Amino acid sequence: MRLSVLDLVPVRTDQSTADALTATTHLAQTADRLGYTRYWLAEHHNMPAVAATSPPVLIAHLAAQTSQLRLGSGGVMLPNHAPLAVAEQFALLEAAHPGRIDLGIGRAPGSDPVTSLALRGAAGRDDRDIEAFPQYLDDVVALMSARGVRVPLPRDLMRENYVLKATPAAVTEPRMWLLGSSMYSAHLAAAKGLPYVFAHHFSGQGTAEALVVYRDEFQPSDLASEPVTFLTVNASVAETTEEAMALLLPQLQMMGRLRTGQPLGALDLVEDAEATTLTPQAQAVVASGLRRAVVGSPTEAAEQVRALAAEFDVDEVMVNPVGSARRGADPATATARDTTLELLAKELF
């Protein structure tokens, strides 16, 4: 089985952004050393507990600090960006690290409406960008290719066609993936012949149905001759089940607050999470998140990963190591997250 890593660059209450980035760099190096397949960075904005705001910047940093991993976005939220800008960024990453770059693209904003408006700027991009999402996908693919995109111009502008390219002389292209947590993304990935990843760690609802639709409707393309898919899952693995659960609790509580509209902060330390009382609604979110997470001792967690792979018929699972820390930990480390990768690799590789 192939294992990969999803990283949101979580920021604990005892960490600065610099501390969180130092911990993420070490986590990527751990994944590289252990033989994980790929390492993807998410895009979120204006969230106190998430430092992953710019996947291409993080990818460039981590690609320079590792040697074997495929680095990618999980994902770039395309409605936030002009397709040409995304294509240029990832064409450059591929040129700098050929054969190691994945471009995962999503349709969600990755932020609240106010932040989305600020991010999109004075051009005033709006819901029409969501409607144009399928065309934007095609544009990114074409712009990154050696042939570029031909833009028709009026005859009085001298050229009947104007060629746009993300980079002057592409030799290789990033591997493109469509990310999603709904049936819309499954239908679209199948229609366009794109590799597809379901965000099981985030949604957990409709995973099986989405993957069946994707496989049943898949149309071969230059990007994939047959369906290519895997799924993501939150994970916390420790020497004992009790410790794994304790380290997972802060992340579950954060999701409980997010889903019930409560104020958000940085990721709590274990002791603070254990002393927290949630509303019944938030506690229901915690229980749901626990049911779909990989959590436990190394043996238990490995069995859960194997069961997920079998249930959804995938040969790759991407784990999001979400363990927090106890009070007194070095702020520039994320020992629980490193341990999750180490213990899973020991059992599954």
mmCIF file of C-alpha atoms in Angstrom:
data_model
loop_
_atom_site.group_PDB
_atom_site.id
_atom_site.type_symbol
_atom_site.label_atom_id
_atom_site.label_comp_id
_atom_site.label_asym_id
_atom_site.label_seq_id
_atom_site.Cartn_x
_atom_site.Cartn_y
_atom_site.Cartn_z
ATOM 1 C CA MET A 1 0.000 0.000 0.000
ATOM 2 C CA ARG A 2 1.115 3.530 -0.745
ATOM 3 C CA LEU A 3 0.796 6.110 2.007
ATOM 4 C CA SER A 4 0.844 9.857 1.476
ATOM 5 C CA VAL A 5 0.512 12.949 3.683
ATOM 6 C CA LEU A 6 -1.861 15.914 3.756
ATOM 7 C CA ASP A 7 -0.663 18.937 5.757
ATOM 8 C CA LEU A 8 -2.633 22.055 6.713
ATOM 9 C CA VAL A 9 0.363 23.361 8.718
ATOM 10 C CA PRO A 10 -1.586 23.516 11.992
ATOM 11 C CA VAL A 11 -0.704 26.231 14.498
ATOM 12 C CA ARG A 12 -1.046 25.342 18.184
ATOM 13 C CA THR A 13 -1.663 27.861 20.961
ATOM 14 C CA ASP A 14 2.004 27.577 21.969
ATOM 15 C CA GLN A 15 3.323 28.202 18.429
ATOM 16 C CA SER A 16 4.118 31.113 16.148
ATOM 17 C CA THR A 17 3.721 30.756 12.393
ATOM 18 C CA ALA A 18 7.497 30.286 12.181
ATOM 19 C CA ASP A 19 7.325 27.444 14.729
ATOM 20 C CA ALA A 20 4.544 25.723 12.759
ATOM 21 C CA LEU A 21 6.538 25.972 9.519
ATOM 22 C CA THR A 22 9.644 24.547 11.193
ATOM 23 C CA ALA A 23 7.577 21.621 12.457
ATOM 24 C CA THR A 24 6.070 21.077 9.001
ATOM 25 C CA THR A 25 9.517 21.061 7.392
ATOM 26 C CA HIS A 26 10.606 18.307 9.776
ATOM 27 C CA LEU A 27 7.384 16.394 9.124
ATOM 28 C CA ALA A 28 7.994 16.482 5.363
ATOM 29 C CA GLN A 29 11.556 15.270 5.889
ATOM 30 C CA THR A 30 10.222 12.443 8.051
ATOM 31 C CA ALA A 31 7.783 11.439 5.300
ATOM 32 C CA ASP A 32 10.590 11.615 2.728
ATOM 33 C CA ARG A 33 12.881 9.419 4.827
ATOM 34 C CA LEU A 34 10.184 6.825 5.521
ATOM 35 C CA GLY A 35 9.119 6.363 1.892
ATOM 36 C CA TYR A 36 5.752 8.126 1.754
ATOM 37 C CA THR A 37 4.591 8.726 -1.830
ATOM 38 C CA ARG A 38 3.405 12.337 -1.858
ATOM 39 C CA TYR A 39 3.049 15.312 0.475
ATOM 40 C CA TRP A 40 0.258 17.785 -0.215
ATOM 41 C CA LEU A 41 -0.332 21.250 1.268
ATOM 42 C CA ALA A 42 -3.805 22.728 1.670
ATOM 43 C CA GLU A 43 -5.057 26.255 0.993
ATOM 44 C CA HIS A 44 -6.979 28.004 3.766
ATOM 45 C CA HIS A 45 -7.219 31.702 4.595
ATOM 46 C CA ASN A 46 -7.663 33.819 7.731
ATOM 47 C CA MET A 47 -7.876 30.831 10.084
ATOM 48 C CA PRO A 48 -6.004 31.064 13.411
ATOM 49 C CA ALA A 49 -5.083 27.366 13.430
ATOM 50 C CA VAL A 50 -3.964 26.993 9.798
ATOM 51 C CA ALA A 51 -0.740 28.432 8.346
ATOM 52 C CA ALA A 52 -1.168 26.820 4.908
ATOM 53 C CA THR A 53 -2.311 29.873 2.962
ATOM 54 C CA SER A 54 -0.179 29.481 -0.187
ATOM 55 C CA PRO A 55 0.469 25.939 -1.462
ATOM 56 C CA PRO A 56 2.975 26.916 -4.191
ATOM 57 C CA VAL A 57 5.161 28.794 -1.695
ATOM 58 C CA LEU A 58 5.108 25.860 0.709
ATOM 59 C CA ILE A 59 5.741 23.356 -2.084
ATOM 60 C CA ALA A 60 8.816 25.276 -3.242
ATOM 61 C CA HIS A 61 10.158 25.381 0.306
ATOM 62 C CA LEU A 62 9.574 21.700 1.058
ATOM 63 C CA ALA A 63 10.713 20.432 -2.333
ATOM 64 C CA ALA A 64 14.087 22.051 -1.618
ATOM 65 C CA GLN A 65 14.212 20.297 1.769
ATOM 66 C CA THR A 66 13.358 16.777 0.507
ATOM 67 C CA SER A 67 14.553 14.477 -2.271
ATOM 68 C CA GLN A 68 12.006 11.753 -3.084
ATOM 69 C CA LEU A 69 8.510 12.944 -2.180
ATOM 70 C CA ARG A 70 6.059 14.216 -4.740
ATOM 71 C CA LEU A 71 5.019 17.657 -3.488
ATOM 72 C CA GLY A 72 1.615 19.029 -4.321
ATOM 73 C CA SER A 73 -1.428 21.078 -3.451
ATOM 74 C CA GLY A 74 -4.334 19.597 -1.634
ATOM 75 C CA GLY A 75 -5.494 21.834 -3.041
ATOM 76 C CA VAL A 76 -5.303 25.125 -4.837
ATOM 77 C CA MET A 77 -8.772 26.674 -4.588
ATOM 78 C CA LEU A 78 -9.114 27.729 -8.196
ATOM 79 C CA PRO A 79 -11.969 30.270 -7.844
ATOM 80 C CA ASN A 80 -9.549 32.366 -5.741
ATOM 81 C CA HIS A 81 -6.985 32.661 -8.530
ATOM 82 C CA ALA A 82 -6.629 33.440 -12.203
ATOM 83 C CA PRO A 83 -5.945 30.197 -14.125
ATOM 84 C CA LEU A 84 -2.845 31.715 -15.730
ATOM 85 C CA ALA A 85 -1.366 32.572 -12.325
ATOM 86 C CA VAL A 86 -1.867 28.999 -11.087
ATOM 87 C CA ALA A 87 -0.452 27.550 -14.307
ATOM 88 C CA GLU A 88 2.622 29.803 -14.097
ATOM 89 C CA GLN A 89 3.314 28.888 -10.477
ATOM 90 C CA PHE A 90 3.101 25.151 -11.029
ATOM 91 C CA ALA A 91 4.909 25.175 -14.354
ATOM 92 C CA LEU A 92 7.826 26.840 -12.543
ATOM 93 C CA LEU A 93 7.672 24.316 -9.709
ATOM 94 C CA GLU A 94 7.734 21.467 -12.224
ATOM 95 C CA ALA A 95 10.694 23.011 -14.046
ATOM 96 C CA ALA A 96 12.587 23.313 -10.756
ATOM 97 C CA HIS A 97 11.639 19.821 -9.520
ATOM 98 C CA PRO A 98 10.704 17.745 -12.596
ATOM 99 C CA GLY A 99 8.586 14.694 -11.954
ATOM 100 C CA ARG A 100 7.891 15.648 -8.342
ATOM 101 C CA ILE A 101 4.994 18.126 -8.574
ATOM 102 C CA ASP A 102 1.249 17.465 -8.228
ATOM 103 C CA LEU A 103 -1.379 20.135 -8.860
ATOM 104 C CA GLY A 104 -4.503 19.299 -6.892
ATOM 105 C CA ILE A 105 -7.361 21.705 -7.578
ATOM 106 C CA GLY A 106 -10.523 22.352 -5.592
ATOM 107 C CA ARG A 107 -13.654 24.438 -6.093
ATOM 108 C CA ALA A 108 -14.307 25.647 -2.526
ATOM 109 C CA PRO A 109 -13.050 29.060 -1.387
ATOM 110 C CA GLY A 110 -11.155 27.752 1.646
ATOM 111 C CA SER A 111 -12.277 30.772 3.654
ATOM 112 C CA ASP A 112 -15.217 32.865 4.792
ATOM 113 C CA PRO A 113 -17.055 35.232 2.385
ATOM 114 C CA VAL A 114 -15.317 38.394 3.655
ATOM 115 C CA THR A 115 -11.873 36.853 3.250
ATOM 116 C CA SER A 116 -12.803 35.517 -0.184
ATOM 117 C CA LEU A 117 -13.777 39.011 -1.308
ATOM 118 C CA ALA A 118 -10.503 40.461 -0.027
ATOM 119 C CA LEU A 119 -8.523 37.663 -1.656
ATOM 120 C CA ARG A 120 -10.093 38.120 -5.073
ATOM 121 C CA GLY A 121 -9.414 41.851 -5.047
ATOM 122 C CA ALA A 122 -10.772 44.805 -6.971
ATOM 123 C CA ALA A 123 -11.572 42.736 -10.062
ATOM 124 C CA GLY A 124 -14.667 41.645 -8.184
ATOM 125 C CA ARG A 125 -14.647 37.952 -9.072
ATOM 126 C CA ASP A 126 -17.943 36.406 -8.068
ATOM 127 C CA ASP A 127 -20.145 33.338 -8.378
ATOM 128 C CA ARG A 128 -19.607 33.309 -12.128
ATOM 129 C CA ASP A 129 -16.140 31.985 -11.376
ATOM 130 C CA ILE A 130 -17.737 28.966 -9.732
ATOM 131 C CA GLU A 131 -19.884 28.425 -12.830
ATOM 132 C CA ALA A 132 -16.796 28.737 -15.052
ATOM 133 C CA PHE A 133 -14.824 26.246 -12.946
ATOM 134 C CA PRO A 134 -14.850 23.429 -15.566
ATOM 135 C CA GLN A 135 -13.481 25.818 -18.198
ATOM 136 C CA TYR A 136 -10.851 27.097 -15.767
ATOM 137 C CA LEU A 137 -9.651 23.514 -15.272
ATOM 138 C CA ASP A 138 -9.200 23.127 -19.022
ATOM 139 C CA ASP A 139 -7.377 26.464 -19.180
ATOM 140 C CA VAL A 140 -4.878 25.488 -16.487
ATOM 141 C CA VAL A 141 -4.093 22.186 -18.211
ATOM 142 C CA ALA A 142 -3.600 23.833 -21.595
ATOM 143 C CA LEU A 143 -1.578 26.755 -20.246
ATOM 144 C CA MET A 144 0.927 24.423 -18.560
ATOM 145 C CA SER A 145 1.442 22.410 -21.744
ATOM 146 C CA ALA A 146 4.150 23.037 -24.317
ATOM 147 C CA ARG A 147 1.531 24.156 -26.874
ATOM 148 C CA GLY A 148 -0.160 26.750 -24.653
ATOM 149 C CA VAL A 149 -3.555 28.285 -25.420
ATOM 150 C CA ARG A 150 -4.539 30.082 -28.613
ATOM 151 C CA VAL A 151 -6.616 33.171 -27.910
ATOM 152 C CA PRO A 152 -8.631 34.416 -30.902
ATOM 153 C CA LEU A 153 -8.312 38.163 -31.498
ATOM 154 C CA PRO A 154 -10.121 40.498 -33.908
ATOM 155 C CA ARG A 155 -8.469 40.814 -37.334
ATOM 156 C CA ASP A 156 -7.800 44.510 -36.852
ATOM 157 C CA LEU A 157 -5.367 43.657 -34.053
ATOM 158 C CA MET A 158 -3.032 42.144 -36.655
ATOM 159 C CA ARG A 159 -2.936 38.663 -35.158
ATOM 160 C CA GLU A 160 -5.822 36.309 -35.570
ATOM 161 C CA ASN A 161 -4.490 34.117 -32.755
ATOM 162 C CA TYR A 162 -2.441 34.981 -29.734
ATOM 163 C CA VAL A 163 -0.615 32.179 -27.877
ATOM 164 C CA LEU A 164 -0.580 32.203 -24.077
ATOM 165 C CA LYS A 165 1.849 29.936 -22.211
ATOM 166 C CA ALA A 166 2.520 29.496 -18.513
ATOM 167 C CA THR A 167 6.211 28.953 -19.239
ATOM 168 C CA PRO A 168 8.260 29.442 -22.425
ATOM 169 C CA ALA A 169 9.560 25.910 -22.902
ATOM 170 C CA ALA A 170 7.794 23.250 -20.833
ATOM 171 C CA VAL A 171 9.438 19.825 -20.969
ATOM 172 C CA THR A 172 7.281 18.083 -18.357
ATOM 173 C CA GLU A 173 4.003 19.039 -16.718
ATOM 174 C CA PRO A 174 2.717 18.669 -13.145
ATOM 175 C CA ARG A 175 0.290 15.817 -12.531
ATOM 176 C CA MET A 176 -3.150 17.356 -12.193
ATOM 177 C CA TRP A 177 -5.801 16.062 -9.766
ATOM 178 C CA LEU A 178 -9.343 17.184 -9.023
ATOM 179 C CA LEU A 179 -10.242 17.320 -5.337
ATOM 180 C CA GLY A 180 -13.748 17.177 -3.987
ATOM 181 C CA SER A 181 -16.177 16.234 -1.257
ATOM 182 C CA SER A 182 -19.375 16.058 -3.317
ATOM 183 C CA MET A 183 -20.977 14.306 -6.250
ATOM 184 C CA TYR A 184 -20.329 17.378 -8.430
ATOM 185 C CA SER A 185 -16.586 16.809 -8.297
ATOM 186 C CA ALA A 186 -16.969 13.091 -8.983
ATOM 187 C CA HIS A 187 -19.033 13.732 -12.142
ATOM 188 C CA LEU A 188 -16.647 16.451 -13.337
ATOM 189 C CA ALA A 189 -13.462 14.444 -12.746
ATOM 190 C CA ALA A 190 -14.958 11.497 -14.626
ATOM 191 C CA ALA A 191 -16.117 13.643 -17.551
ATOM 192 C CA LYS A 192 -12.706 15.287 -17.940
ATOM 193 C CA GLY A 193 -10.681 12.122 -17.380
ATOM 194 C CA LEU A 194 -8.861 13.578 -14.374
ATOM 195 C CA PRO A 195 -7.335 11.747 -11.400
ATOM 196 C CA TYR A 196 -9.661 12.307 -8.451
ATOM 197 C CA VAL A 197 -9.273 12.517 -4.664
ATOM 198 C CA PHE A 198 -12.201 12.479 -2.253
ATOM 199 C CA ALA A 199 -11.808 14.558 0.929
ATOM 200 C CA HIS A 200 -12.920 11.807 3.293
ATOM 201 C CA HIS A 201 -11.086 13.543 6.158
ATOM 202 C CA PHE A 202 -13.328 16.597 5.792
ATOM 203 C CA SER A 203 -16.676 15.218 4.751
ATOM 204 C CA GLY A 204 -16.846 11.489 5.326
ATOM 205 C CA GLN A 205 -20.318 11.500 3.759
ATOM 206 C CA GLY A 206 -20.908 10.078 0.320
ATOM 207 C CA THR A 207 -17.359 8.790 -0.153
ATOM 208 C CA ALA A 208 -18.408 5.413 -1.560
ATOM 209 C CA GLU A 209 -21.082 6.901 -3.828
ATOM 210 C CA ALA A 210 -18.709 9.523 -5.232
ATOM 211 C CA LEU A 211 -16.011 6.971 -6.026
ATOM 212 C CA VAL A 212 -18.524 4.636 -7.715
ATOM 213 C CA VAL A 213 -19.802 7.493 -9.892
ATOM 214 C CA TYR A 214 -16.259 8.508 -10.773
ATOM 215 C CA ARG A 215 -15.263 4.994 -11.824
ATOM 216 C CA ASP A 216 -18.506 4.259 -13.675
ATOM 217 C CA GLU A 217 -18.528 7.520 -15.655
ATOM 218 C CA PHE A 218 -14.796 7.901 -16.279
ATOM 219 C CA GLN A 219 -13.818 9.001 -19.787
ATOM 220 C CA PRO A 220 -10.168 8.281 -20.729
ATOM 221 C CA SER A 221 -8.078 11.354 -21.512
ATOM 222 C CA ASP A 222 -4.510 12.444 -22.101
ATOM 223 C CA LEU A 223 -4.276 12.994 -18.345
ATOM 224 C CA ALA A 224 -5.400 9.503 -17.315
ATOM 225 C CA SER A 225 -6.248 6.420 -19.356
ATOM 226 C CA GLU A 226 -8.221 4.854 -16.499
ATOM 227 C CA PRO A 227 -9.677 5.973 -13.145
ATOM 228 C CA VAL A 228 -6.997 7.050 -10.651
ATOM 229 C CA THR A 229 -8.149 7.812 -7.133
ATOM 230 C CA PHE A 230 -7.415 7.707 -3.438
ATOM 231 C CA LEU A 231 -8.887 9.287 -0.306
ATOM 232 C CA THR A 232 -7.782 11.350 2.675
ATOM 233 C CA VAL A 233 -8.259 10.606 6.379
ATOM 234 C CA ASN A 234 -7.374 12.281 9.674
ATOM 235 C CA ALA A 235 -4.930 10.216 11.718
ATOM 236 C CA SER A 236 -3.498 10.115 15.229
ATOM 237 C CA VAL A 237 -1.304 7.163 16.138
ATOM 238 C CA ALA A 238 0.573 6.662 19.399
ATOM 239 C CA GLU A 239 1.982 3.774 21.441
ATOM 240 C CA THR A 240 -1.338 3.512 23.282
ATOM 241 C CA THR A 241 -4.914 4.067 22.171
ATOM 242 C CA GLU A 242 -5.502 6.434 25.086
ATOM 243 C CA GLU A 243 -2.633 8.714 24.084
ATOM 244 C CA ALA A 244 -3.692 8.720 20.432
ATOM 245 C CA MET A 245 -7.209 9.759 21.465
ATOM 246 C CA ALA A 246 -5.904 12.505 23.745
ATOM 247 C CA LEU A 247 -3.703 13.939 20.997
ATOM 248 C CA LEU A 248 -6.594 13.869 18.513
ATOM 249 C CA LEU A 249 -9.097 15.607 20.816
ATOM 250 C CA PRO A 250 -7.985 19.240 20.151
ATOM 251 C CA GLN A 251 -8.459 18.866 16.390
ATOM 252 C CA LEU A 252 -11.885 17.253 16.814
ATOM 253 C CA GLN A 253 -12.990 20.061 19.117
ATOM 254 C CA MET A 254 -11.767 22.676 16.654
ATOM 255 C CA MET A 255 -13.899 21.092 13.931
ATOM 256 C CA GLY A 256 -16.825 21.029 16.346
ATOM 257 C CA ARG A 257 -16.504 24.778 16.872
ATOM 258 C CA LEU A 258 -16.083 25.408 13.134
ATOM 259 C CA ARG A 259 -19.144 23.401 12.112
ATOM 260 C CA THR A 260 -21.347 25.026 14.753
ATOM 261 C CA GLY A 261 -20.328 28.610 14.021
ATOM 262 C CA GLN A 262 -18.374 29.267 17.204
ATOM 263 C CA PRO A 263 -15.286 31.503 17.386
ATOM 264 C CA LEU A 264 -12.072 29.808 16.296
ATOM 265 C CA GLY A 265 -8.604 30.030 17.765
ATOM 266 C CA ALA A 266 -5.291 28.257 17.437
ATOM 267 C CA LEU A 267 -5.201 24.495 18.022
ATOM 268 C CA ASP A 268 -5.497 23.745 21.740
ATOM 269 C CA LEU A 269 -2.936 21.796 23.702
ATOM 270 C CA VAL A 270 -4.135 18.442 25.045
ATOM 271 C CA GLU A 271 -4.612 19.639 28.629
ATOM 272 C CA ASP A 272 -6.747 22.576 27.515
ATOM 273 C CA ALA A 273 -8.891 20.382 25.283
ATOM 274 C CA GLU A 274 -9.464 17.918 28.101
ATOM 275 C CA ALA A 275 -10.744 20.774 30.293
ATOM 276 C CA THR A 276 -13.124 22.099 27.610
ATOM 277 C CA THR A 277 -16.895 21.613 27.658
ATOM 278 C CA LEU A 278 -18.577 21.720 24.255
ATOM 279 C CA THR A 279 -22.179 22.362 23.293
ATOM 280 C CA PRO A 280 -24.185 19.226 22.443
ATOM 281 C CA GLN A 281 -24.122 20.233 18.769
ATOM 282 C CA ALA A 282 -20.331 20.588 18.736
ATOM 283 C CA GLN A 283 -19.950 17.332 20.653
ATOM 284 C CA ALA A 284 -21.948 15.576 17.922
ATOM 285 C CA VAL A 285 -19.430 16.869 15.361
ATOM 286 C CA VAL A 286 -16.597 15.531 17.545
ATOM 287 C CA ALA A 287 -18.227 12.100 17.676
ATOM 288 C CA SER A 288 -18.705 12.057 13.899
ATOM 289 C CA GLY A 289 -15.089 13.051 13.291
ATOM 290 C CA LEU A 290 -13.846 10.360 15.649
ATOM 291 C CA ARG A 291 -15.803 7.671 13.814
ATOM 292 C CA ARG A 292 -14.119 8.391 10.486
ATOM 293 C CA ALA A 293 -10.578 9.038 11.788
ATOM 294 C CA VAL A 294 -7.676 6.613 11.973
ATOM 295 C CA VAL A 295 -6.851 6.603 15.684
ATOM 296 C CA GLY A 296 -5.190 4.139 18.033
ATOM 297 C CA SER A 297 -2.094 2.089 18.659
ATOM 298 C CA PRO A 298 0.131 1.172 15.694
ATOM 299 C CA THR A 299 -1.578 -2.185 15.163
ATOM 300 C CA GLU A 300 -5.070 -0.731 15.485
ATOM 301 C CA ALA A 301 -4.316 2.186 13.173
ATOM 302 C CA ALA A 302 -2.736 -0.008 10.513
ATOM 303 C CA GLU A 303 -5.818 -2.226 10.499
ATOM 304 C CA GLN A 304 -8.037 0.827 10.117
ATOM 305 C CA VAL A 305 -5.999 2.058 7.132
ATOM 306 C CA ARG A 306 -6.164 -1.375 5.487
ATOM 307 C CA ALA A 307 -9.911 -1.510 6.104
ATOM 308 C CA LEU A 308 -10.391 1.927 4.521
ATOM 309 C CA ALA A 309 -8.372 0.916 1.480
ATOM 310 C CA ALA A 310 -10.397 -2.269 1.092
ATOM 311 C CA GLU A 311 -13.771 -0.601 1.664
ATOM 312 C CA PHE A 312 -13.148 2.068 -0.978
ATOM 313 C CA ASP A 313 -10.972 -0.048 -3.293
ATOM 314 C CA VAL A 314 -7.901 2.216 -3.298
ATOM 315 C CA ASP A 315 -4.230 1.323 -3.138
ATOM 316 C CA GLU A 316 -3.158 4.672 -1.689
ATOM 317 C CA VAL A 317 -4.347 6.446 1.451
ATOM 318 C CA MET A 318 -3.395 10.032 2.309
ATOM 319 C CA VAL A 319 -3.219 10.647 6.052
ATOM 320 C CA ASN A 320 -3.621 14.051 7.661
ATOM 321 C CA PRO A 321 -1.621 13.726 10.919
ATOM 322 C CA VAL A 322 -3.546 15.936 13.311
ATOM 323 C CA GLY A 323 -2.137 15.181 16.769
ATOM 324 C CA SER A 324 -1.584 18.211 18.998
ATOM 325 C CA ALA A 325 0.929 18.392 21.880
ATOM 326 C CA ARG A 326 1.063 18.482 25.646
ATOM 327 C CA ARG A 327 2.036 21.538 27.617
ATOM 328 C CA GLY A 328 5.803 22.059 27.759
ATOM 329 C CA ALA A 329 6.527 20.671 24.288
ATOM 330 C CA ASP A 330 9.086 22.437 22.118
ATOM 331 C CA PRO A 331 6.998 24.895 20.028
ATOM 332 C CA ALA A 332 9.124 24.247 16.923
ATOM 333 C CA THR A 333 8.233 20.554 16.924
ATOM 334 C CA ALA A 334 5.158 18.454 16.204
ATOM 335 C CA THR A 335 6.224 15.185 17.797
ATOM 336 C CA ALA A 336 2.754 13.622 17.710
ATOM 337 C CA ARG A 337 2.487 14.207 13.968
ATOM 338 C CA ASP A 338 5.960 12.769 13.294
ATOM 339 C CA THR A 339 5.136 9.764 15.471
ATOM 340 C CA THR A 340 1.938 9.094 13.528
ATOM 341 C CA LEU A 341 3.915 8.828 10.282
ATOM 342 C CA GLU A 342 6.663 6.727 11.841
ATOM 343 C CA LEU A 343 4.339 4.205 13.481
ATOM 344 C CA LEU A 344 2.122 3.812 10.413
ATOM 345 C CA ALA A 345 5.157 3.306 8.156
ATOM 346 C CA LYS A 346 6.554 0.672 10.496
ATOM 347 C CA GLU A 347 3.313 -1.309 10.302
ATOM 348 C CA LEU A 348 2.418 -0.813 6.630
ATOM 349 C CA PHE A 349 5.689 -0.588 4.672
#
